[in-house]
PDB file of C-alpha atoms in Angstrom:
ATOM      1  CA  MET A   1      15.307  23.260  -0.359  1.00 77.00           C
ATOM      2  CA  ASP A   2      13.116  20.212  -0.956  1.00 90.00           C
ATOM      3  CA  PHE A   3      13.602  16.854   0.774  1.00 90.00           C
ATOM      4  CA  HIS A   4      15.601  15.284  -2.063  1.00 92.00           C
ATOM      5  CA  GLN A   5      17.917  18.315  -2.208  1.00 94.00           C
ATOM      6  CA  GLN A   6      18.466  18.088   1.560  1.00 95.00           C
ATOM      7  CA  ILE A   7      19.444  14.428   1.263  1.00 96.00           C
ATOM      8  CA  ARG A   8      21.762  15.120  -1.675  1.00 97.00           C
ATOM      9  CA  GLN A   9      23.434  17.928   0.293  1.00 97.00           C
ATOM     10  CA  LEU A  10      23.981  15.573   3.229  1.00 97.00           C
ATOM     11  CA  LEU A  11      25.529  13.000   0.880  1.00 98.00           C
ATOM     12  CA  PHE A  12      27.923  15.614  -0.508  1.00 98.00           C
ATOM     13  CA  GLU A  13      28.861  16.596   3.043  1.00 98.00           C
ATOM     14  CA  VAL A  14      29.545  12.926   3.860  1.00 98.00           C
ATOM     15  CA  GLU A  15      31.877  12.782   0.841  1.00 98.00           C
ATOM     16  CA  GLN A  16      33.665  15.946   1.955  1.00 98.00           C
ATOM     17  CA  ALA A  17      34.063  14.637   5.499  1.00 97.00           C
ATOM     18  CA  MET A  18      35.498  11.375   4.190  1.00 97.00           C
ATOM     19  CA  GLN A  19      37.958  13.290   2.020  1.00 97.00           C
ATOM     20  CA  ALA A  20      38.989  15.511   4.939  1.00 97.00           C
ATOM     21  CA  LEU A  21      39.631  12.379   7.020  1.00 96.00           C
ATOM     22  CA  SER A  22      41.664  10.795   4.182  1.00 96.00           C
ATOM     23  CA  MET A  23      39.108   7.990   3.889  1.00 96.00           C
ATOM     24  CA  TRP A  24      38.275   8.662   0.238  1.00 97.00           C
ATOM     25  CA  GLN A  25      39.802   6.083  -2.087  1.00 97.00           C
ATOM     26  CA  ALA A  26      40.844   6.592  -5.698  1.00 96.00           C
ATOM     27  CA  GLN A  27      40.267   2.950  -6.660  1.00 97.00           C
ATOM     28  CA  PRO A  28      37.278   0.739  -5.857  1.00 96.00           C
ATOM     29  CA  PRO A  29      37.713  -2.544  -4.009  1.00 96.00           C
ATOM     30  CA  ALA A  30      38.065  -5.755  -6.013  1.00 96.00           C
ATOM     31  CA  ARG A  31      34.953  -6.724  -7.996  1.00 96.00           C
ATOM     32  CA  GLU A  32      34.324  -9.694  -5.676  1.00 96.00           C
ATOM     33  CA  ALA A  33      33.945  -7.318  -2.726  1.00 96.00           C
ATOM     34  CA  PHE A  34      30.679  -6.086  -4.249  1.00 96.00           C
ATOM     35  CA  ASP A  35      29.183  -9.592  -4.204  1.00 96.00           C
ATOM     36  CA  SER A  36      28.758  -9.655  -0.426  1.00 95.00           C
ATOM     37  CA  VAL A  37      25.326 -10.403   0.994  1.00 94.00           C
ATOM     38  CA  GLU A  38      26.303  -9.316   4.502  1.00 94.00           C
ATOM     39  CA  PRO A  39      25.051  -6.029   5.971  1.00 92.00           C
ATOM     40  CA  PHE A  40      27.465  -3.201   5.113  1.00 94.00           C
ATOM     41  CA  SER A  41      29.478  -5.789   3.110  1.00 96.00           C
ATOM     42  CA  ILE A  42      31.241  -6.336   6.410  1.00 95.00           C
ATOM     43  CA  ASP A  43      32.918  -9.497   5.145  1.00 96.00           C
ATOM     44  CA  THR A  44      34.480  -7.882   2.057  1.00 97.00           C
ATOM     45  CA  MET A  45      34.792  -4.117   2.625  1.00 97.00           C
ATOM     46  CA  CYS A  46      35.911  -1.784   5.355  1.00 96.00           C
ATOM     47  CA  PRO A  47      33.261   0.710   6.545  1.00 96.00           C
ATOM     48  CA  GLU A  48      34.550   3.641   4.504  1.00 96.00           C
ATOM     49  CA  GLN A  49      34.616   1.514   1.337  1.00 97.00           C
ATOM     50  CA  TRP A  50      30.972   0.564   1.847  1.00 97.00           C
ATOM     51  CA  LEU A  51      30.039   4.232   2.285  1.00 97.00           C
ATOM     52  CA  GLN A  52      31.965   5.379  -0.783  1.00 98.00           C
ATOM     53  CA  TRP A  53      31.306   2.535  -3.203  1.00 98.00           C
ATOM     54  CA  ILE A  54      27.866   1.227  -2.138  1.00 96.00           C
ATOM     55  CA  LEU A  55      25.779   3.704  -0.148  1.00 97.00           C
ATOM     56  CA  LEU A  56      26.692   6.994  -1.812  1.00 98.00           C
ATOM     57  CA  PRO A  57      26.271   5.793  -5.430  1.00 97.00           C
ATOM     58  CA  ARG A  58      22.985   4.025  -4.632  1.00 96.00           C
ATOM     59  CA  MET A  59      21.550   7.032  -2.844  1.00 97.00           C
ATOM     60  CA  HIS A  60      22.610   9.387  -5.651  1.00 97.00           C
ATOM     61  CA  ALA A  61      21.021   7.022  -8.189  1.00 97.00           C
ATOM     62  CA  LEU A  62      17.738   7.029  -6.248  1.00 96.00           C
ATOM     63  CA  LEU A  63      17.824  10.817  -6.077  1.00 96.00           C
ATOM     64  CA  ASP A  64      18.626  11.123  -9.792  1.00 97.00           C
ATOM     65  CA  GLN A  65      15.612   8.949 -10.592  1.00 96.00           C
ATOM     66  CA  ARG A  66      13.410  10.734  -8.030  1.00 93.00           C
ATOM     67  CA  ALA A  67      12.747   7.217  -6.732  1.00 93.00           C
ATOM     68  CA  PRO A  68      11.427   6.566  -3.228  1.00 92.00           C
ATOM     69  CA  LEU A  69      14.147   6.776  -0.615  1.00 91.00           C
ATOM     70  CA  PRO A  70      14.597   4.321   2.260  1.00 90.00           C
ATOM     71  CA  GLN A  71      12.448   5.159   5.258  1.00 86.00           C
ATOM     72  CA  ARG A  72      13.745   2.838   7.940  1.00 86.00           C
ATOM     73  CA  PHE A  73      17.356   3.825   7.626  1.00 88.00           C
ATOM     74  CA  VAL A  74      19.840   3.389  10.457  1.00 93.00           C
ATOM     75  CA  ILE A  75      23.556   3.288   9.703  1.00 95.00           C
ATOM     76  CA  ALA A  76      25.106   5.616  12.298  1.00 96.00           C
ATOM     77  CA  PRO A  77      25.363   3.008  15.106  1.00 96.00           C
ATOM     78  CA  TYR A  78      27.525   0.756  12.917  1.00 96.00           C
ATOM     79  CA  PHE A  79      29.875   3.610  12.081  1.00 97.00           C
ATOM     80  CA  GLU A  80      29.955   4.795  15.706  1.00 97.00           C
ATOM     81  CA  GLN A  81      31.391   1.366  16.552  1.00 96.00           C
ATOM     82  CA  ALA A  82      33.604   1.053  13.470  1.00 95.00           C
ATOM     83  CA  MET A  83      35.152   4.517  13.500  1.00 95.00           C
ATOM     84  CA  PRO A  84      34.413   6.379  16.739  1.00 95.00           C
ATOM     85  CA  GLN A  85      37.158   8.946  16.024  1.00 95.00           C
ATOM     86  CA  ALA A  86      35.427  10.241  12.860  1.00 96.00           C
ATOM     87  CA  THR A  87      33.341  12.819  14.730  1.00 96.00           C
ATOM     88  CA  ARG A  88      32.268  15.043  11.805  1.00 96.00           C
ATOM     89  CA  LEU A  89      31.387  12.040   9.662  1.00 98.00           C
ATOM     90  CA  LEU A  90      29.356  10.491  12.494  1.00 98.00           C
ATOM     91  CA  VAL A  91      27.386  13.725  12.963  1.00 98.00           C
ATOM     92  CA  LEU A  92      26.490  13.684   9.255  1.00 98.00           C
ATOM     93  CA  LEU A  93      25.515  10.006   9.294  1.00 98.00           C
ATOM     94  CA  ARG A  94      23.244  10.630  12.304  1.00 97.00           C
ATOM     95  CA  GLN A  95      21.653  13.518  10.375  1.00 96.00           C
ATOM     96  CA  LEU A  96      21.127  11.218   7.397  1.00 96.00           C
ATOM     97  CA  ASP A  97      19.522   8.598   9.658  1.00 96.00           C
ATOM     98  CA  GLU A  98      17.211  11.228  11.144  1.00 94.00           C
ATOM     99  CA  ALA A  99      16.265  12.682   7.769  1.00 94.00           C
ATOM    100  CA  LEU A 100      15.415   9.300   6.277  1.00 93.00           C
ATOM    101  CA  ASN A 101      13.374   8.125   9.264  1.00 89.00           C
ATOM    102  CA  ILE A 102      10.689  10.767   8.935  1.00 72.00           C
ATOM    103  CA  ASP A 103       7.188   9.368   8.565  1.00 62.00           C
ATOM    104  CA  PHE A 104       5.586  10.738   5.417  1.00 52.00           C
ATOM    105  CA  PRO A 105       1.870  10.508   4.714  1.00 48.00           C
ATOM    106  CA  PRO A 106       1.137   7.826   2.088  1.00 50.00           C
ATOM    107  CA  GLY A 107       1.344   9.229  -1.429  1.00 51.00           C
ATOM    108  CA  SER A 108       3.392  12.291  -0.446  1.00 49.00           C
ATOM    109  CA  PRO A 109       6.463  13.199  -2.564  1.00 49.00           C
ATOM    110  CA  GLY A 110       8.933  12.076   0.125  1.00 48.00           C
ATOM    111  CA  ALA A 111       7.200   8.758   0.805  1.00 46.00           C
ATOM    112  CA  GLY A 112       9.120   5.602   0.069  1.00 47.00           C
ATOM    113  CA  ALA A 113       7.781   2.310  -1.229  1.00 39.00           C
TER     114      ALA A 113
END
């Protein structure tokens, strides 16, 4: 499994964990919620909304385009504070952090911008 496939698999597992925890929402937040400039849209979305409606679609879009992925990626600490009871989800978010913080040699297929 290549790097992009590993990341996509982690994203699918995040989705499944959110569904198992009844965090998955059928309807997106109001359009204005997407206009936030705050980290994690903290002023307009709850943590699970940001994961479902911002992070997951953006990461899937990057993967679909085979675009560079973020390399200095740390989201788990925020979610550890916001939802400490979501153990399985937190494990997956830590794995995503670890996977996206690998140093790639310049010009390698996994290297970001």
